[in-house]
Amino acid sequence: MPVVDAAEPPLSDLTPKAAPLLQARLSKSRAPGLAAAVVNRNGVVWSGAGGIRRRSQEDAIGHYDCWHIGSNTKAMTAALFARLVQAELARWDVPLTNLFPDLRLDGAWDAVTIADLLRHRSGLRDRGLVDAAWIASARAAPALAADQRSELAARALRAPPRRRDRRFAYANVNYVIVGAAIERITGQAWEDAMRTWLFEPLGMESAGFGAPRGDQPWGHRSQFAGLGVGEAIDPQRPEADNPAVLGPAGTAHMSLTDHARFARLFLTDGAGFLTRASISALTTPAAGEANDYAFGWGVIAERPWARGPVLLHEGSNTLWHSVVIVGPQRGLAVLTAANAAGPGGRAAQGLALDLLKLYAGADRL
């Protein structure tokens, strides 16, 4: 059981102080909408939302509205792969040449594993693979996302890694290739595998892909070099999100309540859904690296407020912003989201820190 300071107030006593923090960040930033949730091992302790779904209309943000989480999808793609490992359908140490027997790979990839991709230590870079022309082409044929992932994997892996020193270099292409591997292992499109292996078992009923559609918030462009909020983007427009091929790297959306269901796994040793071995794999950086990147999570080795390491990640498709901070040993997580980058992103970041200070006494990450 976690050690709790006897002088520490119950989390429920702090709830009345949380909503004013959200409203203050919303007012100061002038972001369209802002939402947050605080989670402990039992579930959501507090959640709140404020603002409007889109500029030029007065529809208020709803408590169960969906938020695009951008690169926070990466931790979910990694968790899906963990489920395949648990089912003995995959291994963390399998070489890429074994995962893609139908593709002609450069021999150097025989020494690179899924774990290297998930930690962004494969030697791959987005430059030259994921550029504006390729994104435009991919957007023109969203129904072919699985084929596009396979094609991108073939193009990336037919040449040797650009860097052989395996130093960290963040690249979305790593997770697209992981998605292509998942599709080969499961025989399902990555989106369907996510539903089957993650969303549905966890009861994440609001979870989906791309910009939220229907009676939901819209994302907003930034303007004035990121200092202001501009046009609301209709989710039906292609530019409302990155192309579907990039899904494993960052196209999921969901309510904060459902995102909290996922975050809670890391407060409860997997809650029987993920094994302790899976949680350890997902949250452990490369050997010899204390502060680094694990599988879809940035890792800070030690913080007093967390009573141990901190997991954190942010996501943005330039129209939304999502922040997740998890203290597994403290048993506390904070999630924030905004339907705009720029001012919205800064509001989401600031509110996450405000809530950490309120609920955990954190002076810094």
XYZ file of C-alpha atoms in Angstrom:
365
model
C 0.000 0.000 0.000
C 1.252 3.544 -0.719
C 2.461 5.605 2.219
C 0.251 8.642 2.813
C 1.330 11.620 4.891
C -1.046 11.898 7.837
C -1.194 15.648 7.320
C -2.255 15.290 3.710
C -5.929 16.259 3.198
C -8.301 13.846 1.472
C -8.449 14.493 -2.261
C -12.175 15.206 -2.012
C -11.417 18.190 0.244
C -9.434 19.785 -2.585
C -12.214 19.508 -5.188
C -13.760 22.975 -4.570
C -10.376 24.533 -5.392
C -9.951 22.782 -8.747
C -12.672 24.429 -10.833
C -11.384 27.990 -10.184
C -7.958 26.913 -11.473
C -9.531 25.764 -14.737
C -11.542 28.942 -15.114
C -8.495 31.094 -14.420
C -6.451 29.331 -17.118
C -9.341 29.523 -19.550
C -9.816 33.260 -18.991
C -6.126 34.076 -19.119
C -5.448 32.090 -22.295
C -8.657 32.890 -24.189
C -8.611 29.325 -25.442
C -11.999 28.220 -26.809
C -12.395 25.229 -24.484
C -10.471 23.517 -21.724
C -11.055 20.367 -19.690
C -9.245 18.387 -17.015
C -9.456 15.264 -14.903
C -7.620 14.136 -11.776
C -7.380 10.370 -11.348
C -6.367 8.101 -8.492
C -6.309 4.322 -8.179
C -10.085 4.205 -7.734
C -10.927 6.357 -10.756
C -11.695 10.007 -11.483
C -11.450 12.169 -8.365
C -12.390 15.420 -10.067
C -13.142 16.534 -13.587
C -14.185 19.831 -15.055
C -14.671 21.610 -18.347
C -15.267 25.144 -19.511
C -15.474 27.324 -22.572
C -17.099 26.728 -25.930
C -16.979 23.987 -28.531
C -16.099 26.348 -31.343
C -15.657 30.008 -32.033
C -18.589 31.877 -33.561
C -21.038 29.639 -31.697
C -22.074 29.581 -28.066
C -22.372 25.814 -27.491
C -20.720 25.128 -24.144
C -18.144 22.394 -23.714
C -19.849 19.305 -22.281
C -18.556 17.148 -19.465
C -18.341 14.063 -21.684
C -17.172 15.761 -24.881
C -14.372 14.164 -26.869
C -10.867 15.559 -27.275
C -8.256 14.754 -29.893
C -5.237 13.419 -27.984
C -2.595 13.538 -30.734
C 0.640 11.779 -29.801
C -0.838 10.503 -26.551
C -2.134 7.795 -28.893
C 1.410 6.382 -28.905
C 1.117 4.987 -25.369
C -2.089 3.229 -26.455
C -0.453 1.696 -29.528
C 2.310 0.425 -27.244
C -0.266 -0.952 -24.783
C -1.978 -2.760 -27.648
C 1.323 -4.393 -28.545
C 1.728 -5.373 -24.888
C -1.599 -7.172 -25.084
C -0.307 -9.121 -28.092
C 2.817 -10.051 -26.122
C 0.609 -11.241 -23.259
C -1.363 -13.365 -25.720
C 1.948 -14.860 -26.956
C 1.341 -13.500 -30.431
C 4.382 -11.212 -30.344
C 7.624 -10.455 -28.501
C 9.290 -7.174 -27.589
C 12.654 -8.393 -28.877
C 11.538 -9.693 -32.266
C 13.684 -8.249 -35.108
C 11.894 -6.195 -37.732
C 13.068 -8.594 -40.429
C 10.932 -11.288 -38.764
C 7.867 -9.053 -38.561
C 7.920 -8.080 -42.232
C 8.886 -11.240 -44.132
C 6.938 -10.022 -47.167
C 9.058 -6.882 -47.506
C 12.604 -6.523 -48.762
C 14.440 -5.007 -45.805
C 18.034 -3.881 -45.574
C 20.030 -6.368 -43.514
C 20.793 -3.763 -40.855
C 17.204 -3.994 -39.623
C 17.838 -7.521 -38.362
C 19.424 -5.876 -35.306
C 16.467 -3.519 -34.693
C 13.410 -4.569 -32.668
C 9.902 -3.318 -31.954
C 11.238 -2.031 -28.635
C 13.699 0.182 -30.515
C 10.845 1.656 -32.567
C 8.699 2.272 -29.494
C 11.567 4.075 -27.735
C 12.394 6.139 -30.866
C 15.845 4.527 -30.988
C 15.590 2.827 -34.371
C 17.671 5.294 -36.359
C 14.634 6.432 -38.357
C 13.714 10.058 -38.995
C 10.486 11.555 -40.314
C 12.371 13.795 -42.713
C 12.295 12.392 -46.198
C 9.534 9.915 -45.316
C 6.698 11.963 -43.817
C 6.699 15.251 -45.715
C 4.011 17.645 -46.995
C 3.636 15.940 -50.381
C 3.276 12.499 -48.791
C 0.716 13.800 -46.258
C -1.367 15.361 -49.035
C -1.305 12.103 -50.991
C -2.264 10.073 -47.915
C -5.160 12.388 -47.093
C -6.572 11.839 -50.573
C -7.154 8.136 -49.873
C -8.013 7.647 -46.160
C -9.676 4.268 -46.803
C -6.272 2.880 -47.805
C -4.566 3.641 -44.467
C -3.438 0.062 -43.804
C -1.931 -0.215 -47.302
C -0.237 3.150 -46.818
C 1.313 1.965 -43.528
C 2.719 -1.097 -45.262
C 4.046 1.051 -48.105
C 5.676 3.467 -45.660
C 7.265 0.568 -43.782
C 8.623 -0.833 -47.062
C 10.048 2.544 -48.073
C 11.597 3.230 -44.668
C 13.129 -0.205 -44.146
C 14.562 -0.927 -47.577
C 17.468 1.387 -46.726
C 19.643 1.067 -43.599
C 18.917 3.217 -40.524
C 20.030 6.795 -40.965
C 21.797 6.645 -37.614
C 23.442 3.550 -36.226
C 24.174 4.883 -32.740
C 20.563 4.280 -31.612
C 20.329 7.619 -29.863
C 16.851 8.937 -29.119
C 15.226 10.802 -31.994
C 11.472 11.313 -31.885
C 9.827 10.244 -35.152
C 6.201 9.433 -35.930
C 7.289 6.929 -38.569
C 8.436 4.590 -35.770
C 4.877 4.168 -34.552
C 3.414 3.901 -38.053
C 5.683 0.898 -38.593
C 4.601 -0.548 -35.236
C 1.023 -0.153 -36.492
C 1.908 -2.008 -39.687
C 3.413 -4.819 -37.598
C 0.246 -5.000 -35.476
C -1.795 -5.317 -38.662
C 0.301 -8.276 -39.791
C 0.111 -9.987 -36.401
C -3.644 -9.550 -35.877
C -4.917 -9.609 -39.441
C -6.882 -6.447 -38.563
C -6.459 -2.810 -39.490
C -4.760 -0.980 -36.626
C -8.010 0.886 -35.892
C -9.949 -2.379 -35.552
C -7.201 -3.935 -33.447
C -7.325 -0.931 -31.103
C -11.049 -1.405 -30.653
C -10.764 -5.166 -30.159
C -7.742 -5.312 -27.886
C -7.927 -1.995 -25.979
C -10.941 0.289 -26.285
C -13.762 -2.248 -25.960
C -12.271 -4.316 -23.098
C -11.588 -1.125 -21.129
C -15.094 0.258 -21.769
C -13.732 3.280 -23.659
C -16.985 3.767 -25.564
C -16.243 7.306 -26.771
C -12.873 6.415 -28.306
C -12.437 6.814 -32.045
C -10.081 8.158 -34.674
C -9.603 11.492 -36.377
C -11.241 14.753 -35.350
C -14.381 14.134 -33.240
C -17.528 14.390 -35.355
C -21.154 15.109 -34.612
C -22.202 17.093 -31.554
C -18.638 17.680 -30.362
C -15.979 20.393 -30.042
C -13.994 21.462 -33.103
C -10.261 22.028 -33.232
C -8.959 25.542 -33.899
C -6.042 26.919 -35.864
C -3.465 29.091 -34.173
C -2.724 32.550 -35.483
C -0.265 35.380 -34.859
C 2.674 32.950 -34.544
C 0.839 30.809 -32.019
C -0.194 33.713 -29.806
C -3.861 33.716 -30.813
C -6.702 31.374 -31.688
C -8.036 31.433 -35.213
C -10.565 29.565 -37.318
C -12.505 26.543 -36.089
C -11.990 23.615 -38.475
C -14.970 21.512 -39.507
C -14.063 17.873 -38.721
C -15.309 16.883 -42.178
C -12.438 18.795 -43.774
C -9.271 16.816 -44.580
C -7.093 19.276 -42.674
C -9.048 18.632 -39.456
C -6.491 15.953 -38.638
C -3.376 14.248 -39.873
C -4.024 11.489 -42.442
C -5.352 8.184 -41.103
C -2.109 6.388 -41.999
C -0.502 8.209 -39.042
C -3.087 6.760 -36.657
C -0.710 4.649 -34.524
C 1.376 7.774 -33.916
C -1.445 10.139 -33.067
C -5.043 10.286 -34.341
C -7.179 8.981 -31.452
C -9.929 10.978 -29.774
C -11.992 10.257 -26.665
C -13.604 11.794 -23.613
C -11.379 12.614 -20.655
C -13.313 10.020 -18.661
C -12.261 7.331 -21.122
C -8.708 8.644 -21.308
C -8.657 8.380 -17.520
C -9.590 4.695 -17.789
C -6.405 4.159 -19.744
C -4.221 6.312 -17.458
C -5.494 4.406 -14.409
C -3.814 1.234 -15.701
C -0.485 2.827 -14.786
C -1.656 3.562 -11.241
C -2.831 0.012 -10.569
C -0.113 -2.268 -11.971
C -2.278 -2.847 -15.018
C -5.539 -3.497 -13.126
C -5.485 -7.117 -14.287
C -5.769 -5.947 -17.894
C -2.054 -5.456 -18.409
C 0.358 -7.643 -16.469
C 3.000 -6.193 -14.178
C 5.572 -7.349 -16.710
C 3.764 -5.355 -19.397
C 3.577 -2.236 -17.227
C 7.289 -2.556 -16.493
C 8.119 -2.891 -20.185
C 5.912 0.039 -21.167
C 7.420 2.392 -18.588
C 11.123 1.458 -18.600
C 13.546 3.558 -20.682
C 16.517 2.089 -22.502
C 19.164 0.474 -20.303
C 21.335 2.977 -18.527
C 18.975 5.893 -19.176
C 17.124 7.286 -16.150
C 15.367 10.262 -17.748
C 14.356 9.171 -21.200
C 11.577 7.764 -23.351
C 9.896 4.431 -22.712
C 7.067 2.966 -24.837
C 4.888 5.985 -25.604
C 5.867 7.753 -22.380
C 8.493 10.272 -21.429
C 10.028 9.239 -18.100
C 11.452 11.424 -15.336
C 13.388 9.184 -12.962
C 12.390 10.660 -9.628
C 10.236 13.447 -8.243
C 9.366 13.917 -4.555
C 5.710 14.697 -5.266
C 5.380 11.432 -7.211
C 7.298 9.359 -4.628
C 9.120 7.860 -7.575
C 9.248 8.211 -11.358
C 6.892 10.325 -13.455
C 5.354 9.350 -16.780
C 4.326 12.194 -19.052
C 3.417 12.951 -22.633
C 1.716 15.615 -24.720
C -0.077 15.438 -28.026
C -1.200 17.951 -30.631
C -2.199 17.832 -34.287
C -1.800 21.662 -34.254
C -5.564 22.138 -33.677
C -5.889 20.463 -30.269
C -3.622 19.874 -27.283
C -3.575 17.020 -24.754
C -1.416 16.590 -21.633
C -1.052 13.493 -19.432
C 1.114 13.299 -16.290
C 1.190 10.123 -14.183
C 2.805 9.396 -10.820
C 2.432 5.602 -10.554
C 3.805 5.247 -7.015
C 1.824 8.263 -5.816
C -1.281 6.772 -7.412
C -2.196 10.059 -9.084
C -2.620 11.212 -12.674
C -3.638 14.533 -14.229
C -5.077 14.873 -17.726
C -5.884 18.131 -19.492
C -7.103 18.976 -22.987
C -7.883 22.006 -25.125
C -9.530 22.382 -28.519
C -6.726 24.629 -29.755
C -2.946 24.547 -29.812
C -0.981 27.744 -29.118
C -2.917 29.462 -26.320
C -4.914 26.282 -25.752
C -1.758 24.228 -25.417
C -0.268 26.629 -22.902
C -3.529 26.597 -20.942
C -3.554 22.786 -20.880
C 0.068 22.676 -19.746
C -0.441 25.344 -17.097
C -3.604 23.752 -15.754
C -1.885 20.360 -15.464
C 0.821 21.938 -13.308
C -1.761 23.862 -11.261
C -3.612 20.634 -10.494
C -0.418 18.792 -9.615
C 0.425 21.523 -7.141
C -3.071 21.406 -5.651
C -3.397 17.631 -5.375
C 0.221 16.598 -4.861
C 2.081 19.707 -3.671
C 4.267 19.604 -6.773
C 6.430 22.676 -7.301
C 7.631 21.352 -10.652
C 7.466 18.322 -12.864
